[in-house]
Short mmCIF file of N, CA, C and O in Angstrom, two decimals:
data_model
loop_
_atom_site.label_atom_id
_atom_site.label_comp_id
_atom_site.label_asym_id
_atom_site.label_seq_id
_atom_site.Cartn_x
_atom_site.Cartn_y
_atom_site.Cartn_z
N UNK A 1 -16.30 7.03 -7.64
CA UNK A 1 -15.23 6.26 -6.86
C UNK A 1 -14.49 5.43 -7.88
O UNK A 1 -14.98 5.13 -8.99
N UNK A 2 -13.14 5.47 -7.68
CA UNK A 2 -12.27 4.85 -8.73
C UNK A 2 -12.55 3.44 -9.00
O UNK A 2 -13.10 2.62 -7.87
N UNK A 3 -12.04 2.87 -10.01
CA UNK A 3 -12.09 1.44 -10.31
C UNK A 3 -11.13 0.72 -9.56
O UNK A 3 -10.03 1.22 -9.01
N UNK A 4 -11.41 -0.46 -9.13
CA UNK A 4 -10.44 -1.42 -8.37
C UNK A 4 -9.24 -1.88 -9.22
O UNK A 4 -9.54 -2.17 -10.32
N UNK A 5 -8.12 -1.92 -8.42
CA UNK A 5 -6.88 -2.46 -9.16
C UNK A 5 -7.12 -3.89 -9.40
O UNK A 5 -7.99 -4.57 -8.74
N UNK A 6 -6.51 -4.50 -10.33
CA UNK A 6 -6.62 -5.84 -10.80
C UNK A 6 -6.21 -6.89 -9.68
O UNK A 6 -6.70 -7.97 -9.65
N UNK A 7 -5.33 -6.37 -8.83
CA UNK A 7 -4.91 -7.19 -7.50
C UNK A 7 -5.85 -6.86 -6.34
O UNK A 7 -5.30 -7.40 -5.19
N UNK A 8 -6.78 -6.14 -6.36
CA UNK A 8 -7.70 -5.80 -5.25
C UNK A 8 -7.90 -6.86 -4.40
O UNK A 8 -7.68 -6.89 -3.05
N UNK A 9 -8.74 -7.97 -4.98
CA UNK A 9 -9.27 -9.04 -4.14
C UNK A 9 -7.99 -9.95 -3.67
O UNK A 9 -8.16 -10.50 -2.60
N UNK A 10 -6.93 -10.03 -4.44
CA UNK A 10 -5.63 -10.83 -3.94
C UNK A 10 -5.17 -10.17 -2.74
O UNK A 10 -4.87 -10.85 -1.88
N UNK A 11 -5.05 -8.98 -2.74
CA UNK A 11 -4.43 -8.16 -1.60
C UNK A 11 -5.39 -8.28 -0.27
O UNK A 11 -4.84 -8.45 0.71
N UNK A 12 -6.73 -8.29 -0.55
CA UNK A 12 -7.71 -8.36 0.54
C UNK A 12 -7.43 -9.68 1.08
O UNK A 12 -7.27 -9.82 2.37
N UNK A 13 -7.43 -10.67 0.35
CA UNK A 13 -7.20 -12.13 0.80
C UNK A 13 -5.83 -12.28 1.54
O UNK A 13 -5.80 -12.96 2.65
N UNK A 14 -4.71 -11.77 1.00
CA UNK A 14 -3.49 -11.82 1.52
C UNK A 14 -3.51 -11.08 2.92
O UNK A 14 -2.82 -11.72 3.89
N UNK A 15 -4.04 -9.95 2.97
CA UNK A 15 -4.00 -9.22 4.29
C UNK A 15 -4.77 -10.13 5.36
O UNK A 15 -4.36 -10.12 6.48
N UNK A 16 -6.03 -10.61 5.00
CA UNK A 16 -6.74 -11.25 5.97
C UNK A 16 -6.13 -12.51 6.36
O UNK A 16 -6.05 -12.90 7.54
N UNK A 17 -5.34 -13.11 5.51
CA UNK A 17 -4.50 -14.38 5.93
C UNK A 17 -3.40 -14.00 6.82
O UNK A 17 -3.01 -14.85 7.64
N UNK A 18 -2.81 -12.74 6.71
CA UNK A 18 -1.86 -12.20 7.59
C UNK A 18 -2.35 -11.62 8.88
O UNK A 18 -1.58 -11.14 9.67
N UNK A 19 -3.69 -11.88 9.13
CA UNK A 19 -4.28 -11.35 10.40
C UNK A 19 -4.87 -10.03 10.39
O UNK A 19 -5.26 -9.53 11.59
N UNK A 20 -5.11 -9.46 9.27
CA UNK A 20 -5.63 -8.12 9.29
C UNK A 20 -7.18 -8.18 9.03
O UNK A 20 -7.69 -9.16 8.42
N UNK A 21 -7.86 -7.18 9.53
CA UNK A 21 -9.29 -7.11 9.35
C UNK A 21 -9.43 -5.77 8.38
O UNK A 21 -8.90 -4.84 8.77
N UNK A 22 -10.24 -6.11 7.18
CA UNK A 22 -10.43 -4.86 6.31
C UNK A 22 -11.38 -4.12 6.95
O UNK A 22 -12.66 -4.73 7.05
N UNK A 23 -11.30 -2.83 7.17
CA UNK A 23 -12.17 -1.85 7.69
C UNK A 23 -12.87 -0.88 6.87
O UNK A 23 -13.88 -0.30 6.84
N UNK A 24 -12.09 -0.71 5.65
CA UNK A 24 -12.57 0.34 4.55
C UNK A 24 -12.09 -0.21 3.27
O UNK A 24 -10.92 -0.55 3.06
N UNK A 25 -13.02 -0.22 2.27
CA UNK A 25 -12.76 -0.67 0.95
C UNK A 25 -13.70 0.22 -0.13
O UNK A 25 -14.76 -0.48 -0.41
N UNK A 26 -13.20 1.26 -0.40
CA UNK A 26 -11.85 1.93 -0.16
C UNK A 26 -11.91 2.78 1.14
O UNK A 26 -12.97 3.01 1.78
N UNK A 27 -10.80 3.20 1.55
CA UNK A 27 -10.52 4.13 2.72
C UNK A 27 -10.81 5.58 2.05
O UNK A 27 -10.01 5.90 1.32
N UNK A 28 -11.82 6.27 2.50
CA UNK A 28 -12.06 7.55 1.93
C UNK A 28 -11.52 8.69 2.93
O UNK A 28 -11.80 8.60 4.12
N UNK A 29 -10.72 9.60 2.36
CA UNK A 29 -10.19 10.71 3.07
C UNK A 29 -10.86 11.90 2.50
O UNK A 29 -10.68 12.17 1.34
N UNK A 30 -11.58 12.70 3.29
CA UNK A 30 -12.19 13.97 2.81
C UNK A 30 -11.31 15.08 3.21
O UNK A 30 -10.97 15.25 4.44
N UNK A 31 -10.94 15.92 2.36
CA UNK A 31 -9.96 17.09 2.69
C UNK A 31 -10.40 18.27 1.65
O UNK A 31 -10.34 18.00 0.39
N UNK A 32 -10.66 19.40 2.21
CA UNK A 32 -10.77 20.54 1.35
C UNK A 32 -12.01 20.51 0.30
O UNK A 32 -11.92 20.98 -0.73
N UNK A 33 -12.97 19.77 0.78
CA UNK A 33 -14.16 19.54 0.01
C UNK A 33 -13.95 18.44 -1.20
O UNK A 33 -14.79 18.26 -1.90
N UNK A 34 -12.96 17.79 -0.99
CA UNK A 34 -12.56 16.69 -2.11
C UNK A 34 -12.47 15.36 -1.49
O UNK A 34 -12.17 15.29 -0.23
N UNK A 35 -12.89 14.26 -2.09
CA UNK A 35 -12.80 12.97 -1.56
C UNK A 35 -11.62 12.19 -2.27
O UNK A 35 -11.46 12.42 -3.35
N UNK A 36 -10.72 11.65 -1.59
CA UNK A 36 -9.54 10.79 -1.88
C UNK A 36 -9.88 9.43 -1.52
O UNK A 36 -10.31 9.14 -0.50
N UNK A 37 -9.40 8.42 -2.39
CA UNK A 37 -9.61 7.00 -2.15
C UNK A 37 -8.29 6.22 -2.06
O UNK A 37 -7.82 5.97 -3.09
N UNK A 38 -7.97 5.81 -0.83
CA UNK A 38 -6.91 4.85 -0.73
C UNK A 38 -7.62 3.44 -0.91
O UNK A 38 -8.80 3.26 -0.36
N UNK A 39 -6.89 2.50 -1.57
CA UNK A 39 -7.64 1.19 -1.90
C UNK A 39 -8.14 0.47 -0.64
O UNK A 39 -9.38 0.02 -0.66
N UNK A 40 -7.57 0.52 0.47
CA UNK A 40 -7.98 -0.31 1.62
C UNK A 40 -7.49 0.37 2.76
O UNK A 40 -6.45 0.88 2.97
N UNK A 41 -8.32 0.16 3.80
CA UNK A 41 -8.06 0.50 5.26
C UNK A 41 -8.07 -0.90 6.09
O UNK A 41 -8.95 -1.75 5.69
N UNK A 42 -7.16 -1.16 6.87
CA UNK A 42 -7.17 -2.38 7.74
C UNK A 42 -6.71 -2.06 9.26
O UNK A 42 -6.09 -0.98 9.40
N UNK A 43 -7.04 -3.01 10.15
CA UNK A 43 -6.53 -2.88 11.25
C UNK A 43 -6.19 -4.21 11.93
O UNK A 43 -6.82 -5.22 11.53
N UNK A 44 -5.33 -4.20 12.87
CA UNK A 44 -5.08 -5.48 13.59
C UNK A 44 -5.08 -5.26 15.12
O UNK A 44 -4.42 -4.21 15.44
N UNK A 45 -5.50 -5.86 15.96
CA UNK A 45 -5.57 -5.87 17.24
C UNK A 45 -4.53 -6.94 17.90
O UNK A 45 -4.87 -8.09 17.86
N UNK A 46 -3.40 -6.40 18.25
CA UNK A 46 -2.36 -7.49 18.77
C UNK A 46 -2.83 -8.12 20.12
O UNK A 46 -3.58 -7.28 20.81
N UNK A 47 -2.12 -9.20 20.41
CA UNK A 47 -2.45 -9.72 21.84
C UNK A 47 -1.70 -8.86 22.64
O UNK A 47 -0.48 -8.67 22.51
N UNK A 48 -2.28 -8.68 23.78
CA UNK A 48 -1.59 -7.73 24.82
C UNK A 48 -2.32 -6.30 24.80
O UNK A 48 -1.98 -5.63 23.72
N UNK A 49 -3.07 -6.03 25.67
CA UNK A 49 -3.81 -4.69 25.64
C UNK A 49 -2.90 -3.48 25.55
O UNK A 49 -3.26 -2.46 25.16
N UNK A 50 -1.74 -3.64 26.11
CA UNK A 50 -0.95 -2.42 26.25
C UNK A 50 -0.33 -1.96 24.87
O UNK A 50 0.00 -0.81 24.76
N UNK A 51 -0.38 -3.01 23.93
CA UNK A 51 0.07 -2.52 22.54
C UNK A 51 -0.90 -1.77 21.80
O UNK A 51 -0.63 -0.85 20.92
N UNK A 52 -2.19 -1.90 22.04
CA UNK A 52 -3.26 -1.17 21.33
C UNK A 52 -3.38 -1.69 19.82
O UNK A 52 -2.71 -2.51 19.40
N UNK A 53 -4.36 -0.91 19.10
CA UNK A 53 -4.60 -1.36 17.72
C UNK A 53 -3.62 -0.72 16.83
O UNK A 53 -3.00 0.22 17.11
N UNK A 54 -3.38 -1.47 15.69
CA UNK A 54 -2.52 -0.91 14.71
C UNK A 54 -3.46 -0.85 13.41
O UNK A 54 -4.02 -1.75 12.95
N UNK A 55 -3.33 0.30 12.83
CA UNK A 55 -4.17 0.73 11.67
C UNK A 55 -3.25 1.06 10.57
O UNK A 55 -2.19 1.79 10.54
N UNK A 56 -3.80 0.60 9.35
CA UNK A 56 -2.92 0.77 8.14
C UNK A 56 -3.77 1.16 6.99
O UNK A 56 -5.07 0.86 7.03
N UNK A 57 -3.24 1.83 5.95
CA UNK A 57 -3.96 2.08 4.69
C UNK A 57 -3.03 1.45 3.75
O UNK A 57 -1.90 1.46 3.78
N UNK A 58 -3.66 0.91 2.66
CA UNK A 58 -2.85 0.16 1.72
C UNK A 58 -3.40 0.63 0.29
O UNK A 58 -4.44 0.62 -0.18
N UNK A 59 -2.22 1.16 -0.36
CA UNK A 59 -2.61 1.44 -1.73
C UNK A 59 -1.85 0.37 -2.62
O UNK A 59 -0.73 0.23 -2.61
N UNK A 60 -2.79 -0.11 -3.57
CA UNK A 60 -2.27 -1.31 -4.37
C UNK A 60 -1.84 -0.75 -5.70
O UNK A 60 -2.46 0.02 -6.45
N UNK A 61 -0.68 -1.30 -6.17
CA UNK A 61 -0.16 -0.89 -7.46
C UNK A 61 0.15 -2.15 -8.27
O UNK A 61 0.75 -3.07 -7.69
N UNK A 62 -0.26 -2.18 -9.59
CA UNK A 62 -0.02 -3.41 -10.41
C UNK A 62 1.24 -3.35 -11.16
O UNK A 62 1.80 -4.46 -11.60
N UNK A 63 1.72 -2.23 -11.54
CA UNK A 63 3.04 -2.16 -12.30
C UNK A 63 2.90 -2.99 -13.54
O UNK A 63 3.72 -3.77 -13.81
N UNK A 64 2.04 -2.41 -14.49
CA UNK A 64 1.77 -3.17 -15.71
C UNK A 64 2.31 -2.52 -16.87
O UNK A 64 2.23 -2.92 -17.93
N UNK A 65 2.72 -1.31 -16.75
CA UNK A 65 3.21 -0.49 -17.78
C UNK A 65 4.65 -1.04 -18.36
O UNK A 65 5.26 -1.85 -17.57
N UNK A 66 5.14 -0.70 -19.56
CA UNK A 66 6.30 -1.21 -20.05
C UNK A 66 7.58 -0.65 -19.43
O UNK A 66 8.57 -1.24 -19.36
N UNK A 67 7.40 0.48 -18.68
CA UNK A 67 8.53 1.15 -18.04
C UNK A 67 8.31 1.11 -16.47
O UNK A 67 7.38 1.65 -16.03
N UNK A 68 9.25 0.41 -15.88
CA UNK A 68 9.14 0.16 -14.36
C UNK A 68 9.38 1.54 -13.81
O UNK A 68 8.89 1.86 -12.78
N UNK A 69 10.29 2.39 -14.40
CA UNK A 69 10.62 3.73 -13.89
C UNK A 69 9.24 4.55 -13.90
O UNK A 69 8.99 5.13 -12.80
N UNK A 70 8.52 4.59 -14.92
CA UNK A 70 7.36 5.32 -15.01
C UNK A 70 6.28 4.91 -13.84
O UNK A 70 5.60 5.58 -13.28
N UNK A 71 6.31 3.54 -13.85
CA UNK A 71 5.32 2.85 -12.85
C UNK A 71 5.69 3.36 -11.38
O UNK A 71 4.89 3.65 -10.60
N UNK A 72 7.02 3.30 -11.03
CA UNK A 72 7.53 3.81 -9.72
C UNK A 72 7.08 5.24 -9.56
O UNK A 72 6.71 5.85 -8.55
N UNK A 73 7.45 6.13 -10.62
CA UNK A 73 7.06 7.55 -10.55
C UNK A 73 5.60 7.72 -10.16
O UNK A 73 5.30 8.51 -9.35
N UNK A 74 4.72 7.01 -10.87
CA UNK A 74 3.33 7.08 -10.65
C UNK A 74 2.89 6.57 -9.24
O UNK A 74 2.14 7.43 -8.49
N UNK A 75 3.46 5.56 -8.84
CA UNK A 75 3.13 4.93 -7.59
C UNK A 75 3.65 5.91 -6.32
O UNK A 75 2.83 6.07 -5.49
N UNK A 76 4.87 6.48 -6.59
CA UNK A 76 5.25 7.33 -5.50
C UNK A 76 4.44 8.60 -5.42
O UNK A 76 4.27 9.19 -4.34
N UNK A 77 4.09 9.18 -6.54
CA UNK A 77 3.26 10.37 -6.42
C UNK A 77 1.98 10.15 -5.79
O UNK A 77 1.57 10.94 -4.83
N UNK A 78 1.25 9.01 -6.06
CA UNK A 78 0.04 8.77 -5.48
C UNK A 78 0.33 8.51 -3.90
O UNK A 78 -0.59 8.97 -3.11
N UNK A 79 1.26 7.77 -3.70
CA UNK A 79 1.69 7.41 -2.26
C UNK A 79 1.95 8.75 -1.47
O UNK A 79 1.48 8.76 -0.35
N UNK A 80 2.68 9.65 -1.99
CA UNK A 80 2.93 10.80 -1.19
C UNK A 80 1.76 11.62 -1.03
O UNK A 80 1.60 12.35 0.07
N UNK A 81 0.76 11.78 -1.94
CA UNK A 81 -0.47 12.36 -1.86
C UNK A 81 -1.22 11.92 -0.73
O UNK A 81 -1.63 12.46 0.20
N UNK A 82 -1.33 10.51 -0.60
CA UNK A 82 -2.09 9.85 0.36
C UNK A 82 -1.40 10.01 1.68
O UNK A 82 -2.17 10.06 2.80
N UNK A 83 -0.18 9.89 1.80
CA UNK A 83 0.70 9.97 2.93
C UNK A 83 0.39 11.33 3.70
O UNK A 83 0.18 11.51 4.81
N UNK A 84 0.47 12.41 2.85
CA UNK A 84 0.19 13.73 3.35
C UNK A 84 -1.16 13.83 3.78
O UNK A 84 -1.30 14.51 5.00
N UNK A 85 -2.16 13.45 3.19
CA UNK A 85 -3.51 13.42 3.64
C UNK A 85 -3.71 12.76 4.86
O UNK A 85 -4.50 13.20 6.03
N UNK A 86 -3.25 11.50 5.02
CA UNK A 86 -3.39 10.66 6.27
C UNK A 86 -2.69 11.39 7.35
O UNK A 86 -3.25 11.31 8.46
N UNK A 87 -1.45 11.84 7.17
CA UNK A 87 -0.95 12.63 8.40
C UNK A 87 -1.87 13.80 8.84
O UNK A 87 -1.82 14.05 10.13
N UNK A 88 -2.63 14.39 8.09
CA UNK A 88 -3.63 15.54 8.47
C UNK A 88 -4.82 14.81 9.20
O UNK A 88 -5.23 15.39 10.12
N UNK A 89 -5.41 13.83 8.52
CA UNK A 89 -6.67 13.42 8.91
C UNK A 89 -6.71 12.17 9.88
O UNK A 89 -7.56 11.98 10.60
N UNK A 90 -5.71 11.31 9.69
CA UNK A 90 -5.61 9.97 10.37
C UNK A 90 -4.16 9.68 10.73
O UNK A 90 -3.58 8.68 10.18
N UNK A 91 -3.53 10.49 11.64
CA UNK A 91 -2.09 10.26 11.80
C UNK A 91 -1.70 9.01 12.45
O UNK A 91 -0.54 8.58 12.28
N UNK A 92 -2.66 8.32 13.01
CA UNK A 92 -2.36 7.10 13.68
C UNK A 92 -2.23 5.84 12.68
O UNK A 92 -1.91 4.68 12.92
N UNK A 93 -2.66 6.24 11.42
CA UNK A 93 -2.72 5.08 10.35
C UNK A 93 -1.43 5.24 9.48
O UNK A 93 -1.09 6.20 9.01
N UNK A 94 -0.70 4.03 9.22
CA UNK A 94 0.44 3.97 8.48
C UNK A 94 0.08 3.52 7.02
O UNK A 94 -0.70 2.71 6.85
N UNK A 95 0.70 4.19 6.05
CA UNK A 95 0.33 3.89 4.61
C UNK A 95 1.43 2.87 4.20
O UNK A 95 2.64 3.01 4.37
N UNK A 96 0.99 1.90 3.44
CA UNK A 96 1.77 0.84 2.69
C UNK A 96 1.43 0.90 1.29
O UNK A 96 0.23 1.01 0.84
N UNK A 97 2.42 0.72 0.33
CA UNK A 97 2.31 0.45 -0.93
C UNK A 97 2.39 -1.07 -1.25
O UNK A 97 3.42 -1.56 -0.91
N UNK A 98 1.21 -1.64 -1.67
CA UNK A 98 1.20 -3.00 -1.92
C UNK A 98 1.54 -3.39 -3.47
O UNK A 98 1.05 -2.77 -4.30
N UNK A 99 2.57 -4.13 -3.70
CA UNK A 99 3.06 -4.48 -4.90
C UNK A 99 3.30 -5.97 -5.22
O UNK A 99 3.53 -6.70 -4.18
N UNK A 100 3.08 -6.47 -6.37
CA UNK A 100 3.29 -7.98 -6.61
C UNK A 100 4.70 -8.39 -6.44
O UNK A 100 5.78 -7.52 -6.63
N UNK A 101 4.90 -9.53 -6.20
CA UNK A 101 6.23 -10.06 -5.96
C UNK A 101 7.21 -9.94 -7.00
O UNK A 101 8.41 -9.69 -6.89
N UNK A 102 6.80 -9.98 -8.24
CA UNK A 102 7.62 -9.68 -9.55
C UNK A 102 8.43 -8.30 -9.55
O UNK A 102 9.25 -8.10 -10.13
N UNK A 103 7.85 -7.38 -8.69
CA UNK A 103 8.17 -6.01 -8.54
C UNK A 103 9.30 -5.93 -7.35
O UNK A 103 10.04 -4.83 -7.24
N UNK A 104 9.43 -6.91 -6.59
CA UNK A 104 10.35 -6.81 -5.48
C UNK A 104 11.85 -6.48 -5.88
O UNK A 104 12.39 -5.74 -5.26
N UNK A 105 12.27 -7.25 -6.88
CA UNK A 105 13.84 -6.92 -7.29
C UNK A 105 13.90 -5.45 -7.81
O UNK A 105 14.77 -4.71 -7.21
N UNK A 106 13.04 -5.00 -8.77
CA UNK A 106 13.31 -3.63 -9.08
C UNK A 106 13.00 -2.57 -8.12
O UNK A 106 13.64 -1.63 -8.07
N UNK A 107 12.20 -2.98 -7.12
CA UNK A 107 11.72 -1.84 -6.12
C UNK A 107 12.68 -1.96 -4.90
O UNK A 107 13.17 -1.09 -4.33
N UNK A 108 12.97 -3.19 -4.51
CA UNK A 108 13.82 -3.35 -3.25
C UNK A 108 15.34 -3.74 -3.32
O UNK A 108 15.98 -3.77 -2.39
N UNK A 109 15.70 -4.25 -4.55
CA UNK A 109 17.05 -4.78 -4.73
C UNK A 109 17.91 -3.92 -5.67
O UNK A 109 18.99 -3.61 -5.30
N UNK A 110 17.40 -3.58 -6.81
CA UNK A 110 18.15 -2.78 -7.71
C UNK A 110 18.28 -1.30 -7.12
O UNK A 110 17.50 -0.70 -6.38
N UNK A 111 19.45 -0.67 -7.52
CA UNK A 111 19.94 0.58 -6.99
C UNK A 111 18.91 1.69 -6.99
O UNK A 111 18.59 2.42 -5.98
N UNK A 112 18.19 1.88 -8.03
CA UNK A 112 17.21 3.01 -8.31
C UNK A 112 16.02 2.74 -7.39
O UNK A 112 15.76 3.69 -6.69
N UNK A 113 15.51 1.52 -7.40
CA UNK A 113 14.35 1.25 -6.62
C UNK A 113 14.73 1.53 -4.97
O UNK A 113 13.99 2.11 -4.13
N UNK A 114 15.80 0.80 -4.64
CA UNK A 114 16.23 0.94 -3.21
C UNK A 114 16.46 2.43 -2.80
O UNK A 114 16.14 2.82 -1.72
N UNK A 115 17.03 3.22 -3.65
CA UNK A 115 17.26 4.63 -3.37
C UNK A 115 16.03 5.27 -3.17
O UNK A 115 15.72 6.04 -2.10
N UNK A 116 14.99 5.14 -4.03
CA UNK A 116 13.66 5.69 -3.97
C UNK A 116 12.91 5.32 -2.58
O UNK A 116 12.44 6.17 -1.85
N UNK A 117 12.92 3.99 -2.41
CA UNK A 117 12.29 3.59 -1.13
C UNK A 117 12.95 4.07 0.16
O UNK A 117 12.34 4.60 1.04
N UNK A 118 14.24 4.09 0.07
CA UNK A 118 15.07 4.64 1.37
C UNK A 118 14.77 6.07 1.47
O UNK A 118 14.49 6.54 2.59
N UNK A 119 15.05 6.84 0.49
CA UNK A 119 15.08 8.43 0.57
C UNK A 119 13.77 8.81 0.90
O UNK A 119 13.54 9.99 1.52
N UNK A 120 12.74 8.23 0.21
CA UNK A 120 11.35 8.79 0.33
C UNK A 120 10.67 8.09 1.42
O UNK A 120 9.38 8.30 1.65
N UNK A 121 11.26 7.17 2.21
CA UNK A 121 10.83 6.51 3.34
C UNK A 121 9.43 5.80 3.08
O UNK A 121 8.42 6.07 3.69
N UNK A 122 9.38 4.95 1.99
CA UNK A 122 8.21 4.26 1.48
C UNK A 122 8.00 2.86 2.25
O UNK A 122 9.00 2.19 2.65
N UNK A 123 6.90 2.64 2.87
CA UNK A 123 6.56 1.30 3.48
C UNK A 123 5.97 0.48 2.37
O UNK A 123 4.96 0.98 1.72
N UNK A 124 6.34 -0.72 2.25
CA UNK A 124 6.13 -1.47 1.13
C UNK A 124 5.57 -2.87 1.71
O UNK A 124 6.28 -3.49 2.51
N UNK A 125 4.55 -3.38 1.05
CA UNK A 125 4.17 -4.75 1.36
C UNK A 125 4.09 -5.47 0.05
O UNK A 125 3.58 -5.04 -0.87
N UNK A 126 4.85 -6.68 0.05
CA UNK A 126 5.00 -7.40 -1.28
C UNK A 126 4.06 -8.65 -1.06
O UNK A 126 4.12 -9.32 -0.04
N UNK A 127 3.30 -8.95 -2.08
CA UNK A 127 2.36 -10.07 -2.03
C UNK A 127 2.63 -10.91 -3.29
O UNK A 127 3.14 -10.47 -4.31
N UNK A 128 2.34 -12.24 -3.05
CA UNK A 128 2.39 -13.21 -4.22
C UNK A 128 1.09 -13.41 -4.65
O UNK A 128 0.13 -13.81 -3.96
N UNK A 129 0.98 -13.04 -6.02
CA UNK A 129 -0.46 -13.07 -6.62
C UNK A 129 -0.98 -14.52 -6.78
O UNK A 129 -2.33 -14.61 -6.90
N UNK A 130 -0.18 -15.46 -6.82
CA UNK A 130 -0.63 -16.86 -7.01
C UNK A 130 -1.14 -17.43 -5.69
O UNK A 130 -2.09 -18.08 -5.69
N UNK A 131 -0.19 -17.36 -4.66
CA UNK A 131 -0.59 -17.94 -3.37
C UNK A 131 -1.52 -16.98 -2.55
O UNK A 131 -2.05 -17.45 -1.72
N UNK A 132 -1.69 -15.79 -3.05
CA UNK A 132 -2.49 -14.76 -2.39
C UNK A 132 -2.04 -14.55 -0.89
O UNK A 132 -2.81 -14.62 0.05
N UNK A 133 -0.76 -14.45 -0.81
CA UNK A 133 -0.23 -14.36 0.57
C UNK A 133 0.77 -13.12 0.60
O UNK A 133 1.45 -12.81 -0.46
N UNK A 134 1.01 -12.51 1.84
CA UNK A 134 2.02 -11.44 1.95
C UNK A 134 3.30 -12.14 2.24
O UNK A 134 3.40 -13.16 2.92
N UNK A 135 4.41 -11.80 1.45
CA UNK A 135 5.66 -12.34 1.56
C UNK A 135 6.79 -11.47 2.32
O UNK A 135 7.66 -11.97 2.75
N UNK A 136 6.45 -10.10 2.40
CA UNK A 136 7.37 -9.28 2.96
C UNK A 136 6.74 -8.03 3.15
O UNK A 136 5.99 -7.37 2.53
N UNK A 137 7.08 -7.34 4.37
CA UNK A 137 6.72 -5.98 4.96
C UNK A 137 8.04 -5.19 4.99
O UNK A 137 8.93 -5.63 5.53
N UNK A 138 7.98 -3.94 4.42
CA UNK A 138 9.14 -3.05 4.74
C UNK A 138 8.60 -1.76 5.26
O UNK A 138 7.49 -1.36 4.88
N UNK A 139 9.42 -1.17 6.08
CA UNK A 139 9.02 0.14 6.63
C UNK A 139 10.16 0.86 7.09
O UNK A 139 11.31 0.37 7.29
#
């Protein structure tokens, strides 16, 4: 089993404060005799029975390398692997990339990050590491 990301507990607390129940820590996806581990699985049951449950998987990225471009490359590669596996094994579950607030500008505002998020159709959740709260969802 892989080591937990440095923001693992922060993201759990932020998701729970946002109304999510953590169901898997980690979320294990078994495919072709191999196990893959997405950091978290969570669900939320909205008010109103006709809406049904909403399930997500969350891959947490810390972005601690000196190169933001390299961090984005690594995060997107891992995200795409997990998204592909989830489409096969749990198509009802949406995948989110959880990133700290300091990454919001390079990922969601600057041209390179915006292009990658838009063209690769990434769903992102931004969290504040000090307040331990979700500040933005994109999909």
